[in-house]
Short mmCIF file of C-alpha atoms and ligand atoms in Angstrom, two decimals:
data_model
loop_
_atom_site.label_atom_id
_atom_site.label_comp_id
_atom_site.label_asym_id
_atom_site.label_seq_id
_atom_site.Cartn_x
_atom_site.Cartn_y
_atom_site.Cartn_z
CA MET A 1 -2.26 -9.23 16.47
CA GLU A 2 0.60 -9.22 18.94
CA ARG A 3 3.03 -6.32 19.35
CA THR A 4 6.65 -6.36 20.48
CA LEU A 5 9.37 -3.82 21.22
CA VAL A 6 12.57 -3.85 19.18
CA ILE A 7 15.46 -1.48 19.91
CA LEU A 8 18.24 -0.99 17.37
CA LYS A 9 21.15 -0.48 19.75
CA PRO A 10 24.14 1.85 19.26
CA SER A 11 25.97 -1.13 17.68
CA ALA A 12 23.40 -1.02 14.84
CA VAL A 13 23.17 2.77 14.59
CA GLN A 14 26.94 3.41 14.52
CA ARG A 15 27.72 0.59 12.11
CA GLY A 16 25.24 2.00 9.62
CA ILE A 17 23.07 -1.12 9.41
CA ILE A 18 19.75 0.30 10.63
CA GLY A 19 18.22 -0.15 7.17
CA GLU A 20 19.47 -3.73 6.77
CA ILE A 21 18.07 -4.76 10.15
CA ILE A 22 14.69 -3.13 9.59
CA THR A 23 14.54 -4.70 6.11
CA ARG A 24 14.81 -8.16 7.68
CA PHE A 25 11.74 -7.54 9.84
CA GLU A 26 9.83 -6.00 6.92
CA LYS A 27 10.65 -8.91 4.62
CA LYS A 28 9.46 -11.38 7.24
CA GLY A 29 6.06 -9.68 7.14
CA LEU A 30 6.11 -7.84 10.44
CA LYS A 31 4.22 -4.56 10.37
CA ILE A 32 5.94 -1.43 11.72
CA VAL A 33 3.41 0.35 13.93
CA GLY A 34 5.82 2.64 15.81
CA MET A 35 9.36 3.94 15.27
CA LYS A 36 11.49 6.82 16.61
CA LEU A 37 15.08 7.86 17.36
CA ILE A 38 15.66 8.56 21.06
CA TRP A 39 18.61 9.10 23.37
CA LEU A 40 18.33 6.75 26.36
CA THR A 41 19.02 7.92 29.92
CA ASP A 42 20.19 6.16 33.08
CA ASP A 43 16.67 6.35 34.52
CA ILE A 44 15.01 4.51 31.67
CA LEU A 45 17.88 2.01 31.34
CA GLU A 46 17.75 1.18 35.03
CA GLU A 47 14.09 0.33 34.58
CA HIS A 48 14.53 -1.48 31.27
CA TYR A 49 17.48 -3.58 32.43
CA ALA A 50 16.37 -3.93 36.08
CA HIS A 51 16.89 -7.73 35.86
CA LEU A 52 20.64 -7.07 35.36
CA LYS A 53 21.09 -4.50 38.12
CA SER A 54 23.31 -6.72 40.29
CA GLU A 55 25.54 -7.84 37.40
CA SER A 56 29.14 -6.63 37.26
CA PHE A 57 28.60 -5.47 33.66
CA PHE A 58 25.51 -3.34 34.40
CA GLN A 59 27.35 -0.01 34.20
CA ARG A 60 29.02 -1.08 30.93
CA ILE A 61 25.68 -1.92 29.31
CA LYS A 62 24.21 1.41 30.40
CA ASP A 63 27.23 3.32 29.06
CA SER A 64 26.98 1.47 25.77
CA MET A 65 23.21 1.99 25.40
CA LYS A 66 23.49 5.73 25.99
CA SER A 67 26.58 6.28 23.83
CA CYS A 68 24.38 7.57 20.96
CA PRO A 69 20.69 7.67 20.03
CA VAL A 70 18.90 4.37 19.36
CA ILE A 71 15.87 3.42 17.27
CA VAL A 72 12.92 2.14 19.27
CA SER A 73 10.26 0.37 17.28
CA CYS A 74 7.04 -1.54 17.70
CA LEU A 75 6.50 -4.49 15.36
CA GLU A 76 3.15 -6.20 14.96
CA GLY A 77 2.22 -9.67 13.71
CA LYS A 78 0.87 -13.05 14.74
CA ASP A 79 3.06 -14.37 17.60
CA ALA A 80 5.33 -11.36 17.01
CA VAL A 81 7.25 -11.73 20.30
CA GLU A 82 8.37 -15.29 19.63
CA VAL A 83 8.97 -14.73 15.92
CA VAL A 84 11.18 -11.68 16.57
CA ARG A 85 13.19 -13.44 19.28
CA LYS A 86 13.90 -16.24 16.77
CA ILE A 87 14.94 -13.72 14.11
CA ILE A 88 17.40 -11.97 16.46
CA GLY A 89 19.05 -15.13 17.90
CA VAL A 90 20.60 -15.79 21.31
CA THR A 91 22.20 -13.04 23.41
CA ASN A 92 25.86 -13.78 22.64
CA GLY A 93 26.53 -12.88 19.01
CA ARG A 94 29.33 -15.44 18.82
CA ASN A 95 26.92 -18.25 19.73
CA ALA A 96 23.95 -17.00 17.72
CA GLN A 97 23.00 -19.11 14.72
CA PRO A 98 24.04 -17.82 11.30
CA GLY A 99 20.92 -16.48 9.64
CA THR A 100 19.81 -14.66 12.79
CA ILE A 101 20.55 -10.95 13.16
CA ARG A 102 22.99 -11.45 16.02
CA GLY A 103 24.46 -14.52 14.28
CA ASP A 104 25.11 -12.53 11.12
CA TYR A 105 26.15 -9.15 12.52
CA SER A 106 27.60 -9.55 16.02
CA MET A 107 30.82 -10.87 17.60
CA SER A 108 29.83 -9.76 21.11
CA VAL A 109 27.57 -10.42 24.10
CA GLN A 110 27.13 -6.73 24.84
CA GLU A 111 27.33 -5.22 21.35
CA ASN A 112 24.61 -7.44 19.96
CA ILE A 113 22.75 -5.05 17.64
CA VAL A 114 19.16 -5.42 18.87
CA HIS A 115 16.92 -5.72 21.87
CA ALA A 116 13.58 -7.53 21.64
CA SER A 117 10.92 -8.23 24.26
CA ASP A 118 11.15 -11.78 25.63
CA SER A 119 7.46 -12.51 26.42
CA PRO A 120 4.04 -11.05 25.56
CA GLU A 121 3.74 -9.73 29.14
CA THR A 122 7.15 -8.03 28.98
CA ALA A 123 6.28 -6.59 25.56
CA VAL A 124 3.25 -4.75 26.98
CA VAL A 125 5.33 -3.25 29.81
CA GLU A 126 8.23 -2.34 27.49
CA LEU A 127 6.01 -0.75 24.84
CA ASN A 128 4.39 1.41 27.52
CA ARG A 129 7.86 2.38 28.71
CA PHE A 130 8.97 3.72 25.32
CA PHE A 131 5.80 4.76 23.46
CA SER A 132 2.76 6.87 24.24
CA LYS A 133 -0.56 5.68 22.76
CA ASP A 134 -0.54 8.28 20.00
CA GLU A 135 2.89 7.11 18.78
CA LEU A 136 1.58 3.64 17.86
CA PHE A 137 -0.53 3.45 14.71
CA ASP A 138 -3.37 1.23 13.51
CA TYR A 139 -3.44 1.10 9.73
CA PRO A 140 -4.33 -1.59 7.19
CA HIS A 141 -1.35 -3.60 5.96
CA ALA A 142 -1.81 -3.72 2.19
CA MET A 143 -0.15 -7.14 1.91
CA ARG A 144 -2.00 -8.82 4.73
CA SER A 145 -3.95 -11.31 2.57
CA TYR A 146 -0.64 -12.49 1.16
CA LEU A 147 1.05 -12.73 4.54
CA TYR A 148 -1.68 -14.66 6.39
CA SER A 149 -4.63 -16.96 5.64
CA ASN A 150 -8.08 -15.71 6.73
CA ASN A 151 -8.16 -17.96 9.78
CA GLU A 152 -4.72 -16.79 10.92
CA MET A 153 -5.95 -13.20 10.99
CA GLU A 154 -8.89 -13.91 13.31
P1 IDP B 1 18.67 -10.42 25.67
O1 IDP B 1 19.02 -9.07 25.10
O2 IDP B 1 19.06 -11.54 24.74
O3 IDP B 1 17.21 -10.51 26.09
P2 IDP B 1 19.40 -10.15 28.49
O4 IDP B 1 19.87 -11.27 29.35
O5 IDP B 1 18.04 -9.59 28.75
O6 IDP B 1 19.57 -10.64 26.97
O7 IDP B 1 20.47 -8.98 28.61
C1 IDP B 1 20.23 -7.71 28.12
C2 IDP B 1 21.47 -7.20 27.42
O8 IDP B 1 22.53 -7.07 28.37
C3 IDP B 1 22.02 -8.13 26.34
O9 IDP B 1 21.38 -7.98 25.09
C4 IDP B 1 23.47 -7.70 26.29
O10 IDP B 1 23.63 -6.52 25.52
C5 IDP B 1 23.77 -7.40 27.75
N1 IDP B 1 24.35 -8.56 28.45
C6 IDP B 1 23.70 -9.67 28.87
N2 IDP B 1 24.55 -10.55 29.46
C7 IDP B 1 25.77 -9.96 29.39
C8 IDP B 1 27.08 -10.36 29.82
O11 IDP B 1 27.30 -11.44 30.39
N3 IDP B 1 28.10 -9.49 29.58
C9 IDP B 1 27.90 -8.27 28.97
N4 IDP B 1 26.69 -7.86 28.54
C10 IDP B 1 25.65 -8.69 28.75
MG1 MG B 2 16.25 -9.50 27.65
#
């Protein structure tokens, strides 16, 4: 099964909606295999958002992301990367479809509640960035026969 990184940003933590956001992923059937509260630093943000380094808003994003601790999590499921990106919606909360997390909770491009890996390759790199091996857990998901057919679990 595929794994992806999801970060609940300061906009989720400070608005008190951590539980609501995690509930959405749980209800979908994604399995939580890693989760912790951490305070991000410039070093890790410069690596994580390296693709935005030359943007005028880079400093603003970094300041926002380190304004308070965030929840980093690893979600597992079939095609988890693509499924989670669909659940969160497009980057700009004002354009995101209602029904998506950003569409339902965000009015902003920057303060858009969640981060999620954008490809399986990126997910591997990002999970290594935020989790050590012993912080990610393999355990049987009690509901798995009701979430997937046998052939989907192969
Ligand atoms: P994504 O989070 O949807 O994958 P990215 O382009 O990877 O979007 O950008 C990372 C984060 O940087 C966004 O989630 C958002 O918080 C912020 N960001 C992206 N574009 C802008 C912008 O034009 N203005 C301000 N912040 C932005
Ligand atoms: Mg991105």
